[in-house]
Tab-separated table of C-alpha atoms in Angstrom:
chain	number	residue	atom	x	y	z
A	81	UNK	CA	0.000	0.000	0.000
A	82	UNK	CA	2.819	2.436	0.841
A	83	UNK	CA	4.562	1.816	-2.508
A	84	UNK	CA	1.298	2.258	-4.388
A	85	UNK	CA	0.474	5.497	-2.550
A	86	UNK	CA	4.005	6.801	-3.127
A	87	UNK	CA	3.420	6.305	-6.850
A	88	UNK	CA	0.209	8.339	-6.584
A	89	UNK	CA	2.094	11.188	-4.914
A	90	UNK	CA	4.827	11.137	-7.577
A	91	UNK	CA	2.303	11.160	-10.438
A	92	UNK	CA	0.421	14.062	-8.869
A	93	UNK	CA	3.647	16.039	-8.465
A	94	UNK	CA	4.678	15.348	-12.078
A	95	UNK	CA	1.276	16.453	-13.358
A	96	UNK	CA	1.612	19.761	-11.507
A	97	UNK	CA	5.249	20.402	-12.393
A	98	UNK	CA	6.356	20.032	-8.782
A	99	UNK	CA	9.614	18.353	-7.776
A	100	UNK	CA	9.321	15.191	-5.684
A	101	UNK	CA	12.223	13.463	-3.901
A	102	UNK	CA	12.306	10.391	-1.681
A	103	UNK	CA	13.559	11.122	1.847
A	104	UNK	CA	14.864	8.887	4.634
A	105	UNK	CA	14.711	5.817	2.393
A	106	UNK	CA	17.695	3.465	2.644
A	107	UNK	CA	18.983	-0.025	1.983
A	108	UNK	CA	20.572	-2.224	4.620
A	109	UNK	CA	24.121	-1.463	3.461
A	110	UNK	CA	23.562	2.313	3.384
A	111	UNK	CA	23.987	4.854	6.159
A	112	UNK	CA	21.201	7.228	7.097
A	113	UNK	CA	21.571	11.006	7.114
A	114	UNK	CA	21.022	13.546	9.848
A	115	UNK	CA	17.874	15.663	9.521
A	116	UNK	CA	19.741	18.675	8.149
A	117	UNK	CA	21.712	16.578	5.634
A	118	UNK	CA	18.504	14.839	4.504
A	119	UNK	CA	16.801	18.200	4.104
A	120	UNK	CA	19.568	19.557	1.874
A	121	UNK	CA	19.646	16.306	-0.126
A	122	UNK	CA	15.914	16.724	-0.796
A	123	UNK	CA	16.386	20.319	-1.975
A	124	UNK	CA	14.798	22.077	1.021
A	125	UNK	CA	11.185	20.958	0.364
A	126	UNK	CA	8.110	23.014	1.253
A	127	UNK	CA	6.037	19.912	2.041
A	128	UNK	CA	6.958	16.503	3.437
A	129	UNK	CA	4.453	13.689	2.804
A	130	UNK	CA	4.838	10.669	5.096
A	131	UNK	CA	3.358	7.275	4.245
A	132	UNK	CA	2.937	5.089	7.318
A	133	UNK	CA	2.025	5.488	10.965
A	134	UNK	CA	3.148	7.908	13.639
A	135	UNK	CA	6.692	6.481	13.619
A	136	UNK	CA	7.061	7.333	9.942
A	137	UNK	CA	5.527	10.740	10.608
A	138	UNK	CA	8.220	11.392	13.229
A	139	UNK	CA	10.896	10.550	10.667
A	140	UNK	CA	9.473	13.156	8.328
A	141	UNK	CA	8.997	15.670	11.127
A	142	UNK	CA	12.673	15.679	12.122
A	143	UNK	CA	13.476	16.797	8.576
A	144	UNK	CA	10.600	19.216	7.978
A	145	UNK	CA	11.121	21.186	11.182
A	146	UNK	CA	14.621	22.174	10.070
A	147	UNK	CA	13.281	24.669	7.510
A	148	UNK	CA	9.656	25.182	8.568
A	149	UNK	CA	8.288	22.799	5.938
A	150	UNK	CA	4.792	21.436	6.500
A	151	UNK	CA	4.101	17.717	7.039
A	152	UNK	CA	1.150	15.806	5.604
A	153	UNK	CA	0.722	12.403	7.243
A	154	UNK	CA	-0.935	9.641	5.198
A	155	UNK	CA	-2.157	6.976	7.605
A	156	UNK	CA	-0.965	3.389	7.129
A	157	UNK	CA	-0.400	2.643	10.817
A	158	UNK	CA	-2.361	1.384	13.811
A	159	UNK	CA	-2.624	4.422	16.108
A	160	UNK	CA	-2.416	7.527	13.918
A	161	UNK	CA	-2.465	10.446	16.368
A	162	UNK	CA	-0.390	12.550	13.977
A	163	UNK	CA	-1.384	11.354	10.520
A	164	UNK	CA	-4.203	13.204	8.787
A	165	UNK	CA	-5.601	11.367	5.729
A	166	UNK	CA	-6.241	7.869	4.408
A	167	UNK	CA	-4.440	6.610	1.291
A	168	UNK	CA	-7.539	7.035	-0.846
A	169	UNK	CA	-7.670	10.739	-0.013
A	170	UNK	CA	-4.042	11.628	-0.704
A	171	UNK	CA	-4.687	13.326	-4.072
A	172	UNK	CA	-7.495	15.458	-2.627
A	173	UNK	CA	-5.211	16.406	0.256
A	174	UNK	CA	-2.401	17.444	-2.093
A	175	UNK	CA	-4.861	19.534	-4.105
A	176	UNK	CA	-6.045	21.256	-0.934
A	177	UNK	CA	-2.486	22.104	0.077
A	178	UNK	CA	-1.611	23.269	-3.444
A	179	UNK	CA	-4.649	25.530	-3.786
A	180	UNK	CA	-4.675	26.960	-0.251
A	181	UNK	CA	-7.539	24.849	1.091
A	182	UNK	CA	-5.572	23.401	4.026
A	183	UNK	CA	-4.771	24.846	7.441
A	184	UNK	CA	-1.624	24.372	9.512
A	185	UNK	CA	-1.443	23.329	13.142
A	186	UNK	CA	1.784	24.171	14.986
A	187	UNK	CA	3.319	21.808	17.515
A	188	UNK	CA	6.000	22.448	20.119
A	189	UNK	CA	9.362	20.667	19.718
A	190	UNK	CA	12.390	20.026	21.934
A	191	UNK	CA	16.097	20.526	21.370
A	192	UNK	CA	19.209	19.680	23.384
A	193	UNK	CA	22.621	20.571	24.710
A	194	UNK	CA	25.149	18.068	26.013
A	195	UNK	CA	28.401	18.046	27.955
A	196	UNK	CA	30.083	16.477	24.909
A	197	UNK	CA	29.116	15.329	21.415
A	198	UNK	CA	26.946	12.215	21.504
A	199	UNK	CA	28.537	8.989	20.291
A	200	UNK	CA	27.399	5.392	19.837
A	201	UNK	CA	30.163	2.956	20.877
A	202	UNK	CA	30.911	0.130	18.417
A	203	UNK	CA	28.766	-2.946	19.003
A	204	UNK	CA	26.010	-1.242	20.973
A	205	UNK	CA	24.077	-0.073	17.906
A	206	UNK	CA	23.727	-3.571	16.442
A	207	UNK	CA	22.663	-4.931	19.832
A	208	UNK	CA	19.982	-2.308	20.518
A	209	UNK	CA	18.678	-2.027	16.961
A	210	UNK	CA	18.656	-5.697	15.962
A	211	UNK	CA	16.131	-6.155	13.156
A	212	UNK	CA	15.348	-2.439	12.833
A	213	UNK	CA	17.647	-1.419	9.977
A	214	UNK	CA	20.436	1.167	10.118
A	215	UNK	CA	20.411	3.732	12.908
A	216	UNK	CA	20.525	7.472	12.525
A	217	UNK	CA	23.956	8.975	13.153
A	218	UNK	CA	24.531	10.862	16.402
A	219	UNK	CA	23.230	14.456	16.164
A	220	UNK	CA	25.951	16.890	15.086
A	221	UNK	CA	26.978	19.905	17.125
A	222	UNK	CA	25.477	23.205	15.966
A	223	UNK	CA	28.687	25.135	15.411
A	224	UNK	CA	26.866	28.413	14.847
A	225	UNK	CA	26.118	28.437	18.572
A	226	UNK	CA	28.993	29.549	20.807
A	227	UNK	CA	30.388	26.952	23.198
A	228	UNK	CA	32.035	27.338	26.564
A	229	UNK	CA	31.247	28.746	29.985
A	230	UNK	CA	29.898	25.365	31.099
A	231	UNK	CA	26.714	25.497	29.008
A	232	UNK	CA	27.693	22.501	26.898
A	233	UNK	CA	27.405	21.901	23.184
A	234	UNK	CA	24.232	22.760	21.277
A	235	UNK	CA	23.089	19.731	19.266
A	236	UNK	CA	21.197	19.746	15.984
A	237	UNK	CA	18.132	18.058	17.482
A	238	UNK	CA	14.435	18.595	16.857
A	239	UNK	CA	12.231	16.199	18.850
A	240	UNK	CA	8.489	16.230	18.311
A	241	UNK	CA	7.662	13.502	20.858
A	242	UNK	CA	10.373	12.982	23.444
A	243	UNK	CA	13.960	12.625	24.555
A	244	UNK	CA	14.572	9.477	26.630
A	245	UNK	CA	17.556	8.481	28.769
A	246	UNK	CA	17.427	4.767	29.599
A	247	UNK	CA	19.547	1.979	31.008
A	248	UNK	CA	21.712	-0.135	28.715
A	249	UNK	CA	22.175	-3.226	30.887
A	250	UNK	CA	19.199	-5.201	32.162
A	251	UNK	CA	20.749	-5.640	35.616
A	252	UNK	CA	21.742	-1.969	36.044
A	253	UNK	CA	19.318	0.892	36.364
A	254	UNK	CA	20.423	4.308	35.222
A	255	UNK	CA	21.116	6.771	38.047
A	256	UNK	CA	20.456	10.398	37.213
A	257	UNK	CA	20.397	13.751	38.909
A	258	UNK	CA	17.392	15.614	37.480
A	259	UNK	CA	17.460	19.409	37.456
A	260	UNK	CA	14.531	21.695	36.611
A	261	UNK	CA	15.436	25.296	35.802
A	262	UNK	CA	18.926	24.666	37.161
A	263	UNK	CA	17.833	23.370	40.575
A	264	UNK	CA	18.067	19.735	41.650
A	265	UNK	CA	14.631	18.112	41.808
A	266	UNK	CA	15.748	14.605	42.804
A	267	UNK	CA	18.201	11.818	42.061
A	268	UNK	CA	16.516	8.919	40.298
A	269	UNK	CA	17.483	5.282	39.926
A	270	UNK	CA	15.162	4.057	37.181
A	271	UNK	CA	14.805	2.054	33.995
A	272	UNK	CA	14.486	5.333	32.089
A	273	UNK	CA	13.350	8.922	32.301
A	274	UNK	CA	11.307	10.641	29.602
A	275	UNK	CA	11.210	14.314	28.697
A	276	UNK	CA	8.222	14.817	26.397
A	277	UNK	CA	6.241	17.474	24.594
A	278	UNK	CA	2.435	17.634	24.796
A	279	UNK	CA	2.435	15.786	21.455
A	280	UNK	CA	4.588	13.072	23.024
A	281	UNK	CA	2.360	12.814	26.082
A	282	UNK	CA	0.279	10.163	24.266
A	283	UNK	CA	3.365	8.069	23.411
A	284	UNK	CA	6.007	6.521	25.720
A	285	UNK	CA	5.240	8.949	28.553
A	286	UNK	CA	1.601	7.825	28.551
A	287	UNK	CA	2.648	4.149	28.576
A	288	UNK	CA	4.804	4.923	31.629
A	289	UNK	CA	1.847	6.423	33.510
A	290	UNK	CA	2.188	10.068	32.506
A	291	UNK	CA	-0.752	12.398	31.833
A	292	UNK	CA	-2.268	13.220	28.462
A	293	UNK	CA	-1.820	16.886	27.546
A	294	UNK	CA	-3.661	18.733	24.831
A	295	UNK	CA	-1.316	19.488	21.908
A	296	UNK	CA	-2.441	23.112	22.269
A	297	UNK	CA	-0.625	23.203	25.620
A	298	UNK	CA	2.853	24.668	25.927
A	299	UNK	CA	4.639	22.462	28.480
A	300	UNK	CA	7.422	19.950	29.062
A	301	UNK	CA	6.503	16.614	30.654
A	302	UNK	CA	9.039	14.725	32.811
A	303	UNK	CA	8.110	11.082	33.537
A	304	UNK	CA	10.312	8.484	35.297
A	305	UNK	CA	9.995	4.830	34.248
A	306	UNK	CA	10.039	2.240	37.073
A	307	UNK	CA	11.945	4.452	39.535
A	308	UNK	CA	13.292	2.901	42.762
A	309	UNK	CA	11.933	5.644	44.992
A	310	UNK	CA	8.681	6.704	46.608
A	311	UNK	CA	8.208	9.761	44.404
A	312	UNK	CA	7.271	8.291	41.024
A	313	UNK	CA	5.033	11.029	39.656
A	314	UNK	CA	5.199	13.017	36.460
A	315	UNK	CA	6.211	16.672	36.665
A	316	UNK	CA	4.797	19.122	34.131
A	317	UNK	CA	7.145	22.076	33.640
A	318	UNK	CA	6.676	25.349	31.780
A	319	UNK	CA	8.044	25.476	28.216
A	320	UNK	CA	10.846	27.860	29.236
A	321	UNK	CA	12.000	25.671	32.150
A	322	UNK	CA	14.904	23.496	30.947
A	323	UNK	CA	15.382	19.962	32.264
A	324	UNK	CA	18.942	18.673	32.761
A	325	UNK	CA	19.826	15.010	33.292
A	326	UNK	CA	23.265	14.200	34.755
A	327	UNK	CA	24.501	10.587	34.884
A	328	UNK	CA	25.711	9.961	38.432
A	329	UNK	CA	29.228	8.631	39.115
A	330	UNK	CA	28.208	5.065	40.055
A	331	UNK	CA	25.569	4.654	37.343
A	332	UNK	CA	25.911	2.371	34.382
A	333	UNK	CA	25.955	3.740	30.855
A	334	UNK	CA	22.760	5.295	29.539
A	335	UNK	CA	21.288	5.378	26.039
A	336	UNK	CA	19.832	8.595	24.644
A	337	UNK	CA	16.881	8.186	22.263
A	338	UNK	CA	15.226	11.017	20.356
A	339	UNK	CA	11.702	10.307	19.078
A	340	UNK	CA	12.355	6.596	19.511
A	341	UNK	CA	15.704	6.568	17.674
A	342	UNK	CA	18.947	5.700	19.488
A	343	UNK	CA	21.255	8.700	19.024
A	344	UNK	CA	24.011	8.332	21.627
A	345	UNK	CA	25.358	6.770	24.812
A	346	UNK	CA	26.232	8.656	28.002
A	347	UNK	CA	28.923	7.677	30.497
A	348	UNK	CA	28.915	8.499	34.223
A	349	UNK	CA	29.544	12.227	34.633
A	350	UNK	CA	27.968	13.158	31.271
A	351	UNK	CA	24.859	15.306	31.107
A	352	UNK	CA	22.262	16.533	28.646
A	353	UNK	CA	19.922	19.509	28.831
A	354	UNK	CA	16.498	19.342	27.154
A	355	UNK	CA	14.473	22.465	26.524
A	356	UNK	CA	11.771	23.952	24.325
A	357	UNK	CA	12.952	24.773	20.811
A	358	UNK	CA	12.078	27.977	18.955
A	359	UNK	CA	11.257	25.715	15.991
A	360	UNK	CA	7.664	24.628	15.580
A	361	UNK	CA	6.422	21.784	13.410
A	362	UNK	CA	3.612	22.611	10.996
A	363	UNK	CA	1.066	19.829	10.534
A	364	UNK	CA	-1.269	19.945	7.544
A	365	UNK	CA	-4.912	19.805	8.590
A	366	UNK	CA	-7.808	19.463	6.157
A	367	UNK	CA	-10.516	19.824	8.786
A	368	UNK	CA	-10.762	21.362	12.259
A	369	UNK	CA	-8.452	19.635	14.722
A	370	UNK	CA	-10.278	17.100	16.920
A	371	UNK	CA	-7.655	15.820	19.352
A	372	UNK	CA	-10.174	14.459	21.857
A	373	UNK	CA	-12.099	12.663	19.117
A	374	UNK	CA	-8.859	11.039	18.014
A	375	UNK	CA	-8.101	10.171	21.631
A	376	UNK	CA	-11.484	8.464	21.997
A	377	UNK	CA	-11.154	6.590	18.694
A	378	UNK	CA	-7.504	5.545	18.913
A	379	UNK	CA	-7.744	4.277	22.494
A	380	UNK	CA	-11.213	2.834	21.854
A	381	UNK	CA	-12.685	4.654	24.791
A	382	UNK	CA	-16.284	3.776	25.576
A	383	UNK	CA	-18.696	4.823	28.273
A	384	UNK	CA	-18.495	2.735	31.432
A	385	UNK	CA	-20.588	-0.470	31.214
A	386	UNK	CA	-22.358	0.554	34.422
A	387	UNK	CA	-23.944	3.493	32.595
A	388	UNK	CA	-25.232	1.425	29.648
A	389	UNK	CA	-28.798	1.324	30.989
A	390	UNK	CA	-28.779	5.113	31.291
A	391	UNK	CA	-28.224	5.622	27.558
A	392	UNK	CA	-25.298	6.648	25.366
A	393	UNK	CA	-23.508	9.964	25.727
A	394	UNK	CA	-23.958	12.536	22.995
A	395	UNK	CA	-20.928	12.898	20.739
A	396	UNK	CA	-20.833	16.678	21.236
A	397	UNK	CA	-21.972	19.039	23.941
A	398	UNK	CA	-22.916	22.350	22.408
A	399	UNK	CA	-26.276	24.161	22.671
A	400	UNK	CA	-27.782	25.233	19.354
A	401	UNK	CA	-28.217	28.855	20.466
A	402	UNK	CA	-25.535	31.510	19.760
A	403	UNK	CA	-22.404	31.374	21.890
A	404	UNK	CA	-22.616	33.858	24.814
A	405	UNK	CA	-20.034	36.685	24.801
A	406	UNK	CA	-18.180	35.333	27.838
A	407	UNK	CA	-17.606	31.975	26.073
A	408	UNK	CA	-16.614	33.205	22.636
A	409	UNK	CA	-12.884	32.996	23.395
A	410	UNK	CA	-13.082	29.245	24.077
A	411	UNK	CA	-12.406	26.308	21.752
A	412	UNK	CA	-15.846	24.851	21.060
A	413	UNK	CA	-17.079	22.268	18.543
A	414	UNK	CA	-18.786	23.635	15.436
A	415	UNK	CA	-22.501	24.350	15.444
A	416	UNK	CA	-25.344	22.502	13.773
A	417	UNK	CA	-23.742	22.925	10.337
A	418	UNK	CA	-20.885	20.560	11.284
């Protein structure tokens, strides 16, 4: 289905005189490119079309966010929080984008600094990525940003979902000092810790017991995974409050994953800082955003069985009369013409 839909996209582009280049497509013997290198290879596109599920969407997002390109997600996956259209609707979606009939929803992203450039030691990549194809290279240092004064090296990272620091060895948890806005919150011994965006709150952070945040929220979500301590709750920080993770002296090595992709390994004494990026990702939307409808559908939420005798809940709550002045600033579902 993906190959067939890709052919549809190429034919549409040819018919409209628009260039079309494959991105982040590789063979087993080939190396993958960083997001910036992939972007330049593709000729700095205005639109990235992803064919797959949310994982494929994230691969396109890391490239698109580098130059403010928009991303249109064509759904071939199982969850589909980020994808927008079905395969059968891809031509109509491209027409809408081309003729100005689409809207764009902006999402917060994360970026990083580190005490040193990230590296993946020989042998670890093949162990951790067995059966998953070639890994992305470690993120390069952004040399346009001045180094020194203890602030670490700015990395060329754009994360839409999350940055995760996790243990490498099954019998060793990772031990981390966690700092919010420069002040120590706690020292954690855990399987992993997750720093997520509101978009990523429905991914790994949610699976680890974190809250679901509206994608319209500006926040950073910190969630520990299986911590050996009493305090095991998520902390929701403001978007301008950086979160630093320092590997403690007696910890084992820790893997750093960005949007689910292994990008480096930290040794005891190393640290990373994760913070809100000035870059936003632009998602193509063909209809008004309905995050809570997607939440209900994707997680197959239903009313409690105990309420079945009382009748089903209405899909929307919105009186048919005009919206009162004191409510007009709120996000409300459309009226009877929906």
